[in-house]
């Protein structure tokens, strides 16, 4: 039996190159050979942004458009909005009852976010339970594999622990064990070399115009040891080269050569990268424009997804209640 795949993304704003390279490209490959369920997890966005929740609605439609423009195929995969299937919250509540507080308080991702994010108050009951809802997302569909980034591994570990604990408590294998599927592509860093993120303003968005892409690439940090044009560069220490490796395929050898032999300066090298990126983004942006003309169609796709997801969710919840109250 082919594996069942589930993954989700929070609708917190425009998608950037990091989302595309780090997650979507993986999803698009997986959907060729597996049954996939992809969810726009708006309750997870809400957990962090409950004080400013008004943007979430627009971001949902935008995210669906970006996904489809990148190649997520609604004929093959199920696309739906988490809050439209209330069973996610129902199962999360049940998992919340069986999850020891210590598991959540120890979670490194949680601790890091409390430390890093100072502009929002995340010391809430809901936010501590973020991975519990994530476990519910995955297990509601009995998914066996979850394509995620490395930062999400602790959450997946918790999902496995919750699944096992549930099965153990009620003496029945209701939920499967699930594994992470990590992307093969190296992670793309932001323009300044930090993690690419909207909140650091160091991202190139999938919808950025050619001029914006050029302006962004101009700002990129390069090999700090290459000071003069005549100095040989160290491509492996340069973020620009890391981008080439993702988007320029075999022609990277040319970049390696012109950098290490000091045949081209960094300004030229960056302008060529900008063109490469613009070319890569063009098909996505054209598809995006086309989809934007008919937002009603996107809503229909999400409604079809909701129906399919709901049917599975109802079935799992019936089983869950059956074993709990037997
Ligand atoms: N926490 C994930 C992230 O921030 C998003 C997410 C929510 C998710 N539910 C999920 C990912 C279920 C995979 C499976 O990236
Ligand atoms: Fe980086 Fe290109 Fe400059 Fe080499 S030439 S250091 S790869 S920007």
CSV table of C-alpha atoms and ligand atoms in Angstrom, one decimal:
chain,number,residue,atom,x,y,z
A,1,UNK,CA,0.0,0.0,0.0
A,2,UNK,CA,1.4,3.4,-0.9
A,3,UNK,CA,2.1,5.7,2.0
A,4,UNK,CA,-0.4,8.3,3.0
A,5,UNK,CA,1.1,11.7,3.2
A,6,UNK,CA,0.0,14.7,5.3
A,7,UNK,CA,1.5,18.1,5.6
A,8,UNK,CA,0.5,21.6,6.5
A,9,UNK,CA,1.5,25.2,6.2
A,10,UNK,CA,0.5,28.2,8.3
A,11,UNK,CA,-1.1,31.0,6.2
A,12,UNK,CA,1.0,33.8,7.7
A,13,UNK,CA,1.8,35.7,4.5
A,14,UNK,CA,3.2,35.5,1.0
A,15,UNK,CA,5.1,32.4,0.2
A,16,UNK,CA,8.9,32.8,-0.4
A,17,UNK,CA,11.6,30.9,-2.1
A,18,UNK,CA,12.4,29.0,1.1
A,19,UNK,CA,8.8,27.6,1.2
A,20,UNK,CA,9.1,26.6,-2.4
A,21,UNK,CA,12.5,24.9,-2.2
A,22,UNK,CA,12.2,23.6,1.3
A,23,UNK,CA,8.6,22.3,1.2
A,24,UNK,CA,6.5,22.7,-1.9
A,25,UNK,CA,9.0,21.1,-4.3
A,26,UNK,CA,9.1,18.1,-2.1
A,27,UNK,CA,5.3,17.9,-1.9
A,28,UNK,CA,5.0,18.2,-5.7
A,29,UNK,CA,7.4,15.2,-6.1
A,30,UNK,CA,5.5,13.2,-3.5
A,31,UNK,CA,2.1,13.7,-5.0
A,32,UNK,CA,3.2,11.9,-8.2
A,33,UNK,CA,3.4,8.6,-6.4
A,34,UNK,CA,1.4,8.9,-3.1
A,35,UNK,CA,-2.0,10.0,-1.9
A,36,UNK,CA,-1.4,13.4,-0.3
A,37,UNK,CA,-3.4,15.6,1.9
A,38,UNK,CA,-2.2,19.2,2.2
A,39,UNK,CA,-3.8,21.5,4.7
A,40,UNK,CA,-3.7,25.3,5.2
A,41,UNK,CA,-3.4,25.2,9.0
A,42,UNK,CA,-5.1,28.5,9.9
A,43,UNK,CA,-5.7,27.5,13.6
A,44,UNK,CA,-1.9,27.1,13.9
A,45,UNK,CA,-1.5,30.6,12.4
A,46,UNK,CA,-4.1,31.8,14.9
A,47,UNK,CA,-2.2,30.4,17.9
A,48,UNK,CA,0.6,32.8,17.2
A,49,UNK,CA,-1.4,35.7,15.8
A,50,UNK,CA,-4.5,35.8,17.9
A,51,UNK,CA,-4.0,39.5,18.6
A,52,UNK,CA,-4.0,40.3,14.9
A,53,UNK,CA,-6.0,37.6,13.3
A,54,UNK,CA,-7.7,39.7,10.6
A,55,UNK,CA,-5.0,39.0,8.0
A,56,UNK,CA,-5.4,35.2,8.1
A,57,UNK,CA,-8.4,35.0,5.9
A,58,UNK,CA,-6.8,36.7,2.9
A,59,UNK,CA,-3.6,34.7,3.4
A,60,UNK,CA,-5.6,31.5,3.1
A,61,UNK,CA,-6.7,32.2,-0.5
A,62,UNK,CA,-3.3,33.5,-1.3
A,63,UNK,CA,-1.7,30.4,-0.1
A,64,UNK,CA,-4.0,28.1,-2.0
A,65,UNK,CA,-3.2,30.1,-5.2
A,66,UNK,CA,0.6,29.9,-4.5
A,67,UNK,CA,0.4,26.2,-3.9
A,68,UNK,CA,-1.5,25.5,-7.1
A,69,UNK,CA,0.7,27.9,-9.1
A,70,UNK,CA,3.8,26.0,-7.9
A,71,UNK,CA,2.3,22.7,-9.1
A,72,UNK,CA,0.2,21.2,-6.3
A,73,UNK,CA,-2.4,19.5,-8.3
A,74,UNK,CA,-6.0,19.5,-6.8
A,75,UNK,CA,-6.9,16.6,-9.1
A,76,UNK,CA,-4.3,14.4,-7.4
A,77,UNK,CA,-4.0,15.8,-3.9
A,78,UNK,CA,-6.5,16.9,-1.3
A,79,UNK,CA,-6.2,20.6,-0.4
A,80,UNK,CA,-8.2,22.0,2.4
A,81,UNK,CA,-8.4,24.6,5.2
A,82,UNK,CA,-7.9,23.2,8.7
A,83,UNK,CA,-10.6,25.3,10.4
A,84,UNK,CA,-13.2,23.9,7.9
A,85,UNK,CA,-12.9,20.5,9.4
A,86,UNK,CA,-13.8,20.9,13.1
A,87,UNK,CA,-12.6,17.4,14.0
A,88,UNK,CA,-9.0,18.7,14.1
A,89,UNK,CA,-9.9,20.6,17.3
A,90,UNK,CA,-11.9,17.8,18.7
A,91,UNK,CA,-9.1,15.3,18.3
A,92,UNK,CA,-6.6,17.9,19.6
A,93,UNK,CA,-8.7,18.2,22.8
A,94,UNK,CA,-8.6,14.5,23.3
A,95,UNK,CA,-4.9,14.3,22.7
A,96,UNK,CA,-4.5,17.2,25.1
A,97,UNK,CA,-6.0,15.0,27.8
A,98,UNK,CA,-3.4,12.3,27.4
A,99,UNK,CA,-0.3,14.4,26.7
A,100,UNK,CA,1.8,15.0,29.9
A,101,UNK,CA,2.7,18.7,30.3
A,102,UNK,CA,6.4,17.8,30.6
A,103,UNK,CA,6.5,16.6,27.0
A,104,UNK,CA,5.3,20.0,25.8
A,105,UNK,CA,7.4,22.1,28.2
A,106,UNK,CA,10.5,20.3,27.1
A,107,UNK,CA,9.9,20.8,23.4
A,108,UNK,CA,13.0,22.7,22.0
A,109,UNK,CA,11.0,24.5,19.2
A,110,UNK,CA,8.6,25.8,21.9
A,111,UNK,CA,11.4,27.0,24.1
A,112,UNK,CA,13.1,28.7,21.2
A,113,UNK,CA,10.0,30.5,20.1
A,114,UNK,CA,9.3,31.8,23.6
A,115,UNK,CA,12.9,33.1,23.6
A,116,UNK,CA,13.0,34.6,20.1
A,117,UNK,CA,9.5,36.0,19.6
A,118,UNK,CA,9.2,39.0,22.0
A,119,UNK,CA,6.6,41.1,20.2
A,120,UNK,CA,3.7,38.7,20.9
A,121,UNK,CA,2.6,37.0,24.1
A,122,UNK,CA,2.9,33.3,23.4
A,123,UNK,CA,2.6,32.3,27.1
A,124,UNK,CA,-0.8,30.8,26.5
A,125,UNK,CA,-2.4,27.4,27.0
A,126,UNK,CA,-3.1,27.1,23.3
A,127,UNK,CA,0.4,27.8,22.1
A,128,UNK,CA,1.9,25.3,24.5
A,129,UNK,CA,-0.4,22.8,22.8
A,130,UNK,CA,0.7,23.7,19.3
A,131,UNK,CA,2.3,20.3,18.7
A,132,UNK,CA,-0.8,18.6,20.1
A,133,UNK,CA,-2.9,20.1,17.4
A,134,UNK,CA,-0.3,19.2,14.8
A,135,UNK,CA,-0.4,15.6,16.0
A,136,UNK,CA,-4.2,15.7,15.6
A,137,UNK,CA,-3.8,17.1,12.0
A,138,UNK,CA,-1.6,14.2,11.1
A,139,UNK,CA,-3.3,11.3,12.9
A,140,UNK,CA,-6.8,12.4,12.0
A,141,UNK,CA,-6.0,11.1,8.5
A,142,UNK,CA,-3.8,8.2,9.8
A,143,UNK,CA,-0.9,9.5,7.7
A,144,UNK,CA,2.3,7.5,7.8
A,145,UNK,CA,4.6,10.1,6.4
A,146,UNK,CA,5.0,13.8,6.8
A,147,UNK,CA,7.2,16.0,4.6
A,148,UNK,CA,8.6,18.7,6.9
A,149,UNK,CA,11.6,20.8,7.6
A,150,UNK,CA,14.2,19.8,10.2
A,151,UNK,CA,12.9,22.4,12.6
A,152,UNK,CA,9.7,20.3,12.8
A,153,UNK,CA,11.3,17.0,13.9
A,154,UNK,CA,10.6,17.5,17.6
A,155,UNK,CA,6.9,18.0,16.7
A,156,UNK,CA,6.8,14.8,14.7
A,157,UNK,CA,8.5,12.9,17.6
A,158,UNK,CA,5.7,14.2,19.8
A,159,UNK,CA,3.1,13.0,17.3
A,160,UNK,CA,4.6,9.5,17.5
A,161,UNK,CA,4.6,9.6,21.2
A,162,UNK,CA,1.0,10.7,21.4
A,163,UNK,CA,0.0,8.1,18.8
A,164,UNK,CA,1.7,5.3,20.8
A,165,UNK,CA,0.3,6.5,24.1
A,166,UNK,CA,-3.3,6.6,22.7
A,167,UNK,CA,-2.9,3.1,21.3
A,168,UNK,CA,-1.4,1.8,24.5
A,169,UNK,CA,-4.1,3.4,26.8
A,170,UNK,CA,-7.0,1.9,24.8
A,171,UNK,CA,-5.3,-1.3,23.8
A,172,UNK,CA,-6.0,-0.9,20.1
A,173,UNK,CA,-3.9,0.2,17.2
A,174,UNK,CA,-6.1,3.1,16.1
A,175,UNK,CA,-3.2,5.3,15.0
A,176,UNK,CA,-0.1,4.4,12.8
A,177,UNK,CA,3.5,5.3,13.4
A,178,UNK,CA,4.5,8.1,11.2
A,179,UNK,CA,7.9,9.1,9.8
A,180,UNK,CA,9.3,12.4,8.6
A,181,UNK,CA,10.3,12.9,5.0
A,182,UNK,CA,13.1,15.5,4.9
A,183,UNK,CA,13.8,17.5,1.7
A,184,UNK,CA,17.0,16.6,-0.2
A,185,UNK,CA,17.6,20.2,-1.3
A,186,UNK,CA,19.9,22.2,0.9
A,187,UNK,CA,18.1,24.8,2.9
A,188,UNK,CA,18.0,28.3,1.4
A,189,UNK,CA,19.1,31.0,3.7
A,190,UNK,CA,17.7,34.6,3.6
A,191,UNK,CA,19.4,37.5,1.9
A,192,UNK,CA,21.4,38.3,5.0
A,193,UNK,CA,22.5,34.7,5.7
A,194,UNK,CA,20.0,34.1,8.5
A,195,UNK,CA,17.0,31.7,8.3
A,196,UNK,CA,14.7,32.9,5.5
A,197,UNK,CA,11.6,34.4,7.2
A,198,UNK,CA,9.0,37.0,6.6
A,199,UNK,CA,9.7,38.4,10.1
A,200,UNK,CA,13.4,39.0,9.2
A,201,UNK,CA,12.5,40.8,6.0
A,202,UNK,CA,15.2,38.8,4.2
A,203,UNK,CA,13.0,36.7,1.8
A,204,UNK,CA,12.4,36.7,-1.9
A,205,UNK,CA,8.6,36.1,-2.4
A,206,UNK,CA,7.3,34.0,-5.2
A,207,UNK,CA,5.2,36.9,-6.3
A,208,UNK,CA,8.1,39.5,-6.4
A,209,UNK,CA,8.5,41.4,-9.7
A,210,UNK,CA,11.7,41.1,-11.7
A,211,UNK,CA,12.8,44.5,-10.3
A,212,UNK,CA,12.2,43.5,-6.8
A,213,UNK,CA,14.1,40.2,-7.3
A,214,UNK,CA,17.0,42.3,-8.7
A,215,UNK,CA,17.0,44.7,-5.8
A,216,UNK,CA,16.9,41.8,-3.3
A,217,UNK,CA,19.8,39.9,-4.9
A,218,UNK,CA,21.8,43.1,-4.9
A,219,UNK,CA,21.6,43.2,-1.2
A,220,UNK,CA,22.8,39.7,-0.7
A,221,UNK,CA,25.8,39.0,1.5
A,222,UNK,CA,28.7,37.4,-0.5
A,223,UNK,CA,32.1,35.8,0.4
A,224,UNK,CA,33.4,38.2,3.0
A,225,UNK,CA,37.0,37.3,2.1
A,226,UNK,CA,36.6,38.6,-1.4
A,227,UNK,CA,37.3,42.3,-1.1
A,228,UNK,CA,38.7,43.3,-4.5
A,229,UNK,CA,37.6,42.2,-8.0
A,230,UNK,CA,41.0,40.6,-8.5
A,231,UNK,CA,40.7,38.5,-5.3
A,232,UNK,CA,39.7,34.9,-5.9
A,233,UNK,CA,36.3,34.1,-4.2
A,234,UNK,CA,35.2,31.1,-2.1
A,235,UNK,CA,31.9,30.0,-3.6
A,236,UNK,CA,31.3,27.5,-0.8
A,237,UNK,CA,31.3,30.3,1.7
A,238,UNK,CA,29.0,32.5,-0.4
A,239,UNK,CA,25.2,32.6,-0.1
A,240,UNK,CA,24.9,33.7,-3.7
A,241,UNK,CA,26.5,30.5,-4.8
A,242,UNK,CA,24.2,28.5,-2.5
A,243,UNK,CA,21.3,29.9,-4.5
A,244,UNK,CA,23.0,29.0,-7.8
A,245,UNK,CA,23.3,25.5,-6.5
A,246,UNK,CA,19.6,25.2,-6.1
A,247,UNK,CA,18.5,27.0,-9.3
A,248,UNK,CA,21.3,26.8,-11.9
A,249,UNK,CA,21.9,23.0,-12.0
A,250,UNK,CA,25.0,21.9,-13.8
A,251,UNK,CA,25.9,25.3,-15.0
A,252,UNK,CA,27.1,26.0,-11.4
A,253,UNK,CA,30.5,24.8,-12.6
A,254,UNK,CA,30.7,28.1,-14.6
A,255,UNK,CA,29.9,30.1,-11.5
A,256,UNK,CA,32.5,28.2,-9.6
A,257,UNK,CA,35.1,28.9,-12.2
A,258,UNK,CA,34.4,32.6,-12.6
A,259,UNK,CA,34.4,33.1,-8.9
A,260,UNK,CA,37.5,31.1,-8.0
A,261,UNK,CA,39.5,32.5,-10.9
A,262,UNK,CA,38.2,36.0,-10.3
A,263,UNK,CA,36.9,36.3,-13.8
A,264,UNK,CA,33.7,38.0,-12.8
A,265,UNK,CA,33.0,40.4,-10.0
A,266,UNK,CA,30.3,39.8,-7.4
A,267,UNK,CA,28.0,42.5,-8.9
A,268,UNK,CA,27.9,40.8,-12.2
A,269,UNK,CA,27.6,37.4,-10.6
A,270,UNK,CA,24.6,38.6,-8.7
A,271,UNK,CA,22.9,40.2,-11.7
A,272,UNK,CA,23.1,36.8,-13.5
A,273,UNK,CA,21.6,35.1,-10.5
A,274,UNK,CA,18.8,37.6,-10.4
A,275,UNK,CA,18.0,36.7,-14.1
A,276,UNK,CA,18.1,33.0,-13.3
A,277,UNK,CA,15.7,33.5,-10.4
A,278,UNK,CA,13.3,35.7,-12.5
A,279,UNK,CA,13.3,33.0,-15.1
A,280,UNK,CA,12.5,30.3,-12.6
A,281,UNK,CA,9.7,32.3,-11.1
A,282,UNK,CA,8.1,33.3,-14.4
A,283,UNK,CA,6.0,30.1,-14.9
A,284,UNK,CA,4.7,30.3,-11.3
A,285,UNK,CA,3.8,33.9,-11.7
A,286,UNK,CA,2.0,33.4,-14.9
A,287,UNK,CA,0.0,30.6,-13.4
A,288,UNK,CA,-0.7,32.8,-10.4
A,289,UNK,CA,-2.1,35.6,-12.6
A,290,UNK,CA,-4.3,33.2,-14.3
A,291,UNK,CA,-5.6,31.7,-11.1
A,292,UNK,CA,-6.2,35.2,-9.6
A,293,UNK,CA,-8.8,35.8,-12.4
A,294,UNK,CA,-11.0,33.2,-10.9
A,295,UNK,CA,-10.9,33.1,-7.1
A,296,UNK,CA,-14.2,31.3,-7.1
A,297,UNK,CA,-12.5,28.3,-8.7
A,298,UNK,CA,-10.0,28.2,-5.8
A,299,UNK,CA,-12.9,28.3,-3.3
A,300,UNK,CA,-14.4,25.4,-5.1
A,301,UNK,CA,-11.2,23.4,-4.9
A,302,UNK,CA,-11.0,24.0,-1.2
A,303,UNK,CA,-14.6,23.0,-0.8
A,304,UNK,CA,-14.0,19.8,-2.6
A,305,UNK,CA,-11.0,19.2,-0.4
A,306,UNK,CA,-13.0,19.9,2.7
A,307,UNK,CA,-15.6,17.3,1.8
A,308,UNK,CA,-13.0,14.6,1.2
A,309,UNK,CA,-11.0,15.4,4.3
A,310,UNK,CA,-14.2,15.6,6.4
A,311,UNK,CA,-15.3,12.1,5.4
A,312,UNK,CA,-12.0,10.7,6.6
A,313,UNK,CA,-12.0,12.8,9.7
A,314,UNK,CA,-15.5,11.7,10.7
A,315,UNK,CA,-14.5,8.1,10.3
A,316,UNK,CA,-11.4,8.4,12.5
A,317,UNK,CA,-13.4,10.3,15.2
A,318,UNK,CA,-16.0,7.5,15.3
A,319,UNK,CA,-13.3,5.0,15.9
A,320,UNK,CA,-11.7,7.2,18.6
A,321,UNK,CA,-14.9,7.6,20.5
A,322,UNK,CA,-15.6,3.9,20.1
A,323,UNK,CA,-12.4,2.9,21.8
A,324,UNK,CA,-12.5,5.6,24.5
A,325,UNK,CA,-16.1,5.0,25.6
A,326,UNK,CA,-16.4,1.2,24.8
B,1,LIG,N1,4.0,23.4,12.4
B,1,LIG,C1,4.2,23.3,11.0
B,1,LIG,C2,5.1,24.5,10.5
B,1,LIG,O1,5.2,25.5,11.1
B,1,LIG,C3,2.9,23.5,10.3
B,1,LIG,C4,2.0,22.3,10.5
B,1,LIG,C5,0.8,22.3,11.2
B,1,LIG,C6,2.2,21.0,10.0
B,1,LIG,N2,0.3,21.0,11.2
B,1,LIG,C7,1.1,20.2,10.5
B,1,LIG,C8,3.2,20.4,9.3
B,1,LIG,C9,1.0,18.9,10.2
B,1,LIG,C10,3.1,19.0,9.0
B,1,LIG,C11,2.0,18.3,9.5
B,1,LIG,O2,5.8,24.3,9.5
B,2,LIG,FE1,29.8,34.9,-4.4
B,2,LIG,FE2,29.5,35.1,-7.1
B,2,LIG,FE3,31.0,36.8,-5.6
B,2,LIG,FE4,31.8,34.3,-6.0
B,2,LIG,S1,31.6,35.9,-7.6
B,2,LIG,S2,31.9,35.5,-4.1
B,2,LIG,S3,29.9,33.2,-6.0
B,2,LIG,S4,28.8,36.6,-5.5
